[in-house]
Amino acid sequence: SQAQLRGGLPEPWQTILPWFIRGALVALLICATALSGKPFGSALTAAFVLAWLLIRAAAYVILAFLRLAVALLRTSLRVVLAVVALIAYIGRSLWNWLAGFKWAERAHIGRLGSIDLDEVGGDISHPEAFVGVDAAQLERNKEVMRRLYEEALLSPDSTALDGLVAADLLDHDERLGRVIGRGLLIELREHLRFTYTDPRVHVERQVAENDLVVTRFMIEGTRDRAPVVLHGVDESRLCDGKVVERTGQVGEPAPVELRDGATVGVR
């Protein structure tokens, strides 16, 4: 059978050999009918078989060209989408870089967020430029914020914030307005480390949507030999696994015994 013939043969013999066998059978049929004394019948039979073989050969050729055309079309579309995605990624990165300057803030030029894939369609190579945040990314964003507050914020290592917070962080403060950089977070870290004895930060609840994460946290420590607790809320926007914009509020310290019986000042 053809399957048996093709099983142990390399290309191009897998394609050529079956057609060679068909041609040999046609020649054998013509010779047999000619020797039997029926040349007219042999001619009709040979013509019929030859036409059938030509039709099948043409069908194979057409099918091969169609497959090639479809493959080229799909490749072209992927190349075009990849180029568009690359241009969008470069443009978005450049825009966000320019948006970090003071003149851009005065002109109220904000950063660009992500574009959902449903809005543009296609299969692209740079999801950070087009694809909306999926469930796994939401969990990763929440984990970044948890590490920021429970680990990096109290770490004596001055570089602990580098892997979690962008260098050009846009930080919003009630007193100072917009602040570029990690200065406010570093100030909060130093305040906690030097004001409270054995400070501890616990993330109580997190809500994530798209590139935003809202984190409610609690700070426990000892001040003037009395245990106190502070509650805070942080709303941050993340890009590529780092915080690029945030607004944080921390309430006033309150005695621990009031934590369950009174509202602590969360603003």
CSV table of C-alpha atoms in Angstrom, one decimal:
chain,number,residue,atom,x,y,z
A,1,SER,CA,0.0,0.0,0.0
A,2,GLN,CA,1.0,3.7,-0.2
A,3,ALA,CA,1.3,3.9,3.5
A,4,GLN,CA,3.7,1.0,3.6
A,5,LEU,CA,5.7,2.4,0.8
A,6,ARG,CA,6.0,5.8,2.4
A,7,GLY,CA,6.7,4.5,5.9
A,8,GLY,CA,10.4,3.7,5.3
A,9,LEU,CA,11.2,6.1,2.4
A,10,PRO,CA,12.8,9.5,2.6
A,11,GLU,CA,11.6,12.5,0.6
A,12,PRO,CA,11.3,13.0,-2.4
A,13,TRP,CA,10.8,9.2,-3.0
A,14,GLN,CA,7.7,9.2,-0.8
A,15,THR,CA,6.0,11.4,-3.4
A,16,ILE,CA,7.7,10.2,-6.6
A,17,LEU,CA,7.5,6.4,-6.1
A,18,PRO,CA,3.7,6.0,-6.0
A,19,TRP,CA,3.4,8.0,-9.3
A,20,PHE,CA,6.1,5.9,-10.9
A,21,ILE,CA,4.2,2.7,-9.9
A,22,ARG,CA,1.0,4.1,-11.4
A,23,GLY,CA,2.8,5.0,-14.7
A,24,ALA,CA,4.3,1.5,-14.8
A,25,LEU,CA,0.9,0.0,-14.3
A,26,VAL,CA,-0.6,2.1,-17.1
A,27,ALA,CA,2.2,1.0,-19.5
A,28,LEU,CA,1.7,-2.6,-18.5
A,29,LEU,CA,-2.0,-2.3,-19.1
A,30,ILE,CA,-1.4,-0.8,-22.6
A,31,CYS,CA,1.1,-3.6,-23.5
A,32,ALA,CA,-1.3,-6.3,-22.2
A,33,THR,CA,-4.3,-5.1,-24.2
A,34,ALA,CA,-2.1,-4.6,-27.3
A,35,LEU,CA,-0.8,-8.1,-27.1
A,36,SER,CA,-4.3,-9.4,-26.7
A,37,GLY,CA,-5.3,-7.9,-30.1
A,38,LYS,CA,-7.5,-5.1,-28.9
A,39,PRO,CA,-5.6,-1.9,-29.7
A,40,PHE,CA,-8.7,0.3,-29.9
A,41,GLY,CA,-9.8,-0.8,-26.4
A,42,SER,CA,-6.3,-0.4,-25.0
A,43,ALA,CA,-6.2,3.1,-26.3
A,44,LEU,CA,-9.5,4.1,-24.7
A,45,THR,CA,-8.4,2.5,-21.4
A,46,ALA,CA,-5.1,4.1,-21.5
A,47,ALA,CA,-6.6,7.5,-22.3
A,48,PHE,CA,-9.1,7.1,-19.4
A,49,VAL,CA,-6.4,6.1,-16.9
A,50,LEU,CA,-4.1,8.9,-18.1
A,51,ALA,CA,-6.8,11.5,-17.8
A,52,TRP,CA,-7.6,10.2,-14.3
A,53,LEU,CA,-3.9,10.5,-13.3
A,54,LEU,CA,-3.6,14.0,-14.8
A,55,ILE,CA,-6.7,15.2,-12.8
A,56,ARG,CA,-5.3,13.8,-9.6
A,57,ALA,CA,-1.9,15.3,-10.3
A,58,ALA,CA,-3.5,18.7,-11.0
A,59,ALA,CA,-5.5,18.5,-7.8
A,60,TYR,CA,-2.4,17.8,-5.8
A,61,VAL,CA,-0.6,20.7,-7.4
A,62,ILE,CA,-3.5,23.1,-6.8
A,63,LEU,CA,-3.8,21.9,-3.2
A,64,ALA,CA,-0.1,22.5,-2.6
A,65,PHE,CA,-0.3,26.0,-4.0
A,66,LEU,CA,-3.3,26.8,-1.8
A,67,ARG,CA,-1.5,25.6,1.3
A,68,LEU,CA,1.5,27.6,0.4
A,69,ALA,CA,-0.7,30.7,-0.2
A,70,VAL,CA,-2.4,30.3,3.2
A,71,ALA,CA,0.9,29.8,5.0
A,72,LEU,CA,2.4,32.9,3.3
A,73,LEU,CA,-0.7,34.9,4.2
A,74,ARG,CA,-0.6,33.9,7.9
A,75,THR,CA,3.1,34.6,8.1
A,76,SER,CA,2.6,38.1,6.5
A,77,LEU,CA,-0.2,38.9,9.0
A,78,ARG,CA,2.0,37.8,11.9
A,79,VAL,CA,4.8,39.9,10.7
A,80,VAL,CA,2.6,43.0,10.3
A,81,LEU,CA,1.1,42.5,13.8
A,82,ALA,CA,4.5,42.0,15.3
A,83,VAL,CA,5.8,45.3,13.6
A,84,VAL,CA,2.7,47.2,14.9
A,85,ALA,CA,3.1,45.7,18.4
A,86,LEU,CA,6.8,46.7,18.4
A,87,ILE,CA,6.0,50.3,17.3
A,88,ALA,CA,3.3,50.5,19.9
A,89,TYR,CA,5.6,49.2,22.6
A,90,ILE,CA,8.4,51.7,21.7
A,91,GLY,CA,6.0,54.6,21.5
A,92,ARG,CA,4.3,53.7,24.8
A,93,SER,CA,7.7,53.4,26.5
A,94,LEU,CA,8.9,56.7,25.1
A,95,TRP,CA,5.6,58.5,26.0
A,96,ASN,CA,5.8,57.2,29.6
A,97,TRP,CA,9.4,58.3,29.9
A,98,LEU,CA,8.5,61.8,28.7
A,99,ALA,CA,5.5,61.9,31.0
A,100,GLY,CA,7.8,61.7,34.0
A,101,PHE,CA,9.4,65.1,33.5
A,102,LYS,CA,8.2,68.2,35.4
A,103,TRP,CA,7.0,70.0,32.2
A,104,ALA,CA,4.8,67.0,31.3
A,105,GLU,CA,3.2,67.2,34.8
A,106,ARG,CA,2.5,70.9,34.3
A,107,ALA,CA,1.0,70.1,31.0
A,108,HIS,CA,-1.1,67.3,32.6
A,109,ILE,CA,0.4,64.7,30.4
A,110,GLY,CA,-0.3,61.3,32.0
A,111,ARG,CA,1.2,57.9,31.4
A,112,LEU,CA,-0.3,55.4,28.9
A,113,GLY,CA,-1.9,52.3,30.3
A,114,SER,CA,-2.4,48.9,28.6
A,115,ILE,CA,-4.8,48.2,25.7
A,116,ASP,CA,-7.0,45.2,25.9
A,117,LEU,CA,-6.5,42.5,23.2
A,118,ASP,CA,-10.2,42.4,22.6
A,119,GLU,CA,-10.1,46.0,21.3
A,120,VAL,CA,-7.4,45.3,18.7
A,121,GLY,CA,-7.5,41.5,18.0
A,122,GLY,CA,-4.7,39.4,16.6
A,123,ASP,CA,-1.8,37.4,18.0
A,124,ILE,CA,1.0,39.7,18.9
A,125,SER,CA,4.5,39.4,20.3
A,126,HIS,CA,4.4,42.2,23.0
A,127,PRO,CA,1.6,41.6,25.4
A,128,GLU,CA,2.9,44.3,27.7
A,129,ALA,CA,1.8,46.8,25.0
A,130,PHE,CA,-1.6,45.4,24.1
A,131,VAL,CA,-2.9,42.6,26.2
A,132,GLY,CA,-5.1,43.3,29.2
A,133,VAL,CA,-4.0,41.9,32.6
A,134,ASP,CA,-5.1,38.3,33.1
A,135,ALA,CA,-5.8,36.5,36.4
A,136,ALA,CA,-2.3,35.3,36.8
A,137,GLN,CA,-0.9,38.8,36.3
A,138,LEU,CA,-3.4,40.2,38.8
A,139,GLU,CA,-2.0,37.8,41.4
A,140,ARG,CA,1.6,38.8,40.5
A,141,ASN,CA,0.8,42.4,41.0
A,142,LYS,CA,-0.8,41.8,44.4
A,143,GLU,CA,2.3,39.8,45.3
A,144,VAL,CA,4.5,42.7,44.4
A,145,MET,CA,2.5,45.0,46.7
A,146,ARG,CA,2.6,42.4,49.5
A,147,ARG,CA,6.4,42.2,49.2
A,148,LEU,CA,6.7,46.0,49.1
A,149,TYR,CA,4.9,46.4,52.4
A,150,GLU,CA,5.7,43.3,54.4
A,151,GLU,CA,9.4,43.0,53.3
A,152,ALA,CA,11.0,45.9,51.5
A,153,LEU,CA,9.4,48.7,53.5
A,154,LEU,CA,11.1,47.5,56.7
A,155,SER,CA,14.3,46.1,55.1
A,156,PRO,CA,17.6,47.8,56.2
A,157,ASP,CA,18.8,47.2,52.6
A,158,SER,CA,18.6,50.5,50.8
A,159,THR,CA,18.2,48.7,47.5
A,160,ALA,CA,15.2,46.6,48.6
A,161,LEU,CA,12.8,48.9,46.8
A,162,ASP,CA,14.7,48.8,43.5
A,163,GLY,CA,13.2,45.6,42.2
A,164,LEU,CA,9.6,46.5,43.2
A,165,VAL,CA,9.3,50.3,42.5
A,166,ALA,CA,10.2,52.1,39.3
A,167,ALA,CA,13.0,54.7,39.6
A,168,ASP,CA,10.6,57.3,38.0
A,169,LEU,CA,7.7,56.5,40.3
A,170,LEU,CA,4.9,59.1,40.3
A,171,ASP,CA,3.9,59.4,44.0
A,172,HIS,CA,0.9,61.5,45.0
A,173,ASP,CA,1.1,63.2,48.4
A,174,GLU,CA,-1.5,65.4,50.2
A,175,ARG,CA,1.2,67.8,51.4
A,176,LEU,CA,3.7,67.8,48.5
A,177,GLY,CA,1.5,67.0,45.5
A,178,ARG,CA,3.2,65.0,42.8
A,179,VAL,CA,6.6,63.6,43.7
A,180,ILE,CA,8.9,61.8,41.2
A,181,GLY,CA,11.0,58.9,42.6
A,182,ARG,CA,11.1,56.7,45.6
A,183,GLY,CA,11.6,59.5,48.1
A,184,LEU,CA,8.3,59.3,49.9
A,185,LEU,CA,8.6,55.5,50.3
A,186,ILE,CA,12.1,55.8,51.6
A,187,GLU,CA,10.9,58.5,54.0
A,188,LEU,CA,8.1,56.2,55.3
A,189,ARG,CA,10.6,53.4,55.7
A,190,GLU,CA,13.0,55.4,57.7
A,191,HIS,CA,10.2,56.8,59.8
A,192,LEU,CA,8.9,53.3,60.7
A,193,ARG,CA,12.4,51.9,61.4
A,194,PHE,CA,13.5,54.7,63.7
A,195,THR,CA,10.2,55.7,65.3
A,196,TYR,CA,8.9,52.3,66.3
A,197,THR,CA,10.5,49.4,68.0
A,198,ASP,CA,10.2,46.1,66.1
A,199,PRO,CA,7.7,47.4,63.5
A,200,ARG,CA,5.7,44.9,61.6
A,201,VAL,CA,3.5,45.4,58.5
A,202,HIS,CA,0.6,43.0,57.7
A,203,VAL,CA,-1.4,43.2,54.4
A,204,GLU,CA,-5.0,42.8,55.4
A,205,ARG,CA,-6.8,42.9,52.1
A,206,GLN,CA,-6.0,43.5,48.4
A,207,VAL,CA,-8.2,44.2,45.4
A,208,ALA,CA,-6.7,44.2,41.9
A,209,GLU,CA,-8.2,45.3,38.6
A,210,ASN,CA,-6.4,45.8,35.3
A,211,ASP,CA,-3.0,47.4,36.3
A,212,LEU,CA,-4.3,48.8,39.6
A,213,VAL,CA,-3.9,47.2,43.1
A,214,VAL,CA,-5.6,48.6,46.2
A,215,THR,CA,-3.9,47.3,49.4
A,216,ARG,CA,-5.2,47.8,52.9
A,217,PHE,CA,-2.4,47.2,55.5
A,218,MET,CA,-1.7,47.4,59.2
A,219,ILE,CA,1.5,48.5,60.9
A,220,GLU,CA,2.2,47.3,64.4
A,221,GLY,CA,5.0,48.4,66.7
A,222,THR,CA,6.1,49.8,70.0
A,223,ARG,CA,6.4,53.6,70.7
A,224,ASP,CA,7.3,55.0,74.0
A,225,ARG,CA,7.1,51.5,75.5
A,226,ALA,CA,3.4,51.2,74.4
A,227,PRO,CA,2.2,49.0,71.6
A,228,VAL,CA,0.5,50.9,68.9
A,229,VAL,CA,-1.1,50.2,65.5
A,230,LEU,CA,-1.6,52.1,62.3
A,231,HIS,CA,-3.9,51.4,59.4
A,232,GLY,CA,-3.2,52.5,55.9
A,233,VAL,CA,-4.5,52.2,52.3
A,234,ASP,CA,-2.4,52.2,49.2
A,235,GLU,CA,-3.6,52.5,45.6
A,236,SER,CA,-0.9,51.7,43.1
A,237,ARG,CA,-0.5,51.2,39.4
A,238,LEU,CA,2.0,48.6,38.1
A,239,CYS,CA,3.8,48.0,34.8
A,240,ASP,CA,6.2,45.2,34.0
A,241,GLY,CA,6.2,44.1,37.7
A,242,LYS,CA,7.0,47.4,39.2
A,243,VAL,CA,5.0,50.2,40.9
A,244,VAL,CA,4.9,53.2,38.5
A,245,GLU,CA,2.3,55.3,40.3
A,246,ARG,CA,0.8,55.3,43.8
A,247,THR,CA,-1.2,57.1,46.3
A,248,GLY,CA,-0.8,56.1,49.9
A,249,GLN,CA,-2.4,57.2,53.2
A,250,VAL,CA,-1.5,56.1,56.7
A,251,GLY,CA,-3.7,56.9,59.8
A,252,GLU,CA,-2.5,58.1,63.1
A,253,PRO,CA,-1.1,55.6,65.6
A,254,ALA,CA,-3.5,54.3,68.2
A,255,PRO,CA,-3.2,52.1,71.2
A,256,VAL,CA,-3.5,48.4,70.4
A,257,GLU,CA,-6.4,48.0,72.9
A,258,LEU,CA,-8.5,50.4,70.8
A,259,ARG,CA,-8.0,48.4,67.6
A,260,ASP,CA,-11.1,46.3,67.9
A,261,GLY,CA,-13.3,48.8,69.7
A,262,ALA,CA,-12.8,52.0,67.9
A,263,THR,CA,-12.2,53.3,64.4
A,264,VAL,CA,-8.6,54.1,63.8
A,265,GLY,CA,-7.9,57.1,61.7
A,266,VAL,CA,-7.6,55.8,58.2
A,267,ARG,CA,-7.9,58.6,55.7
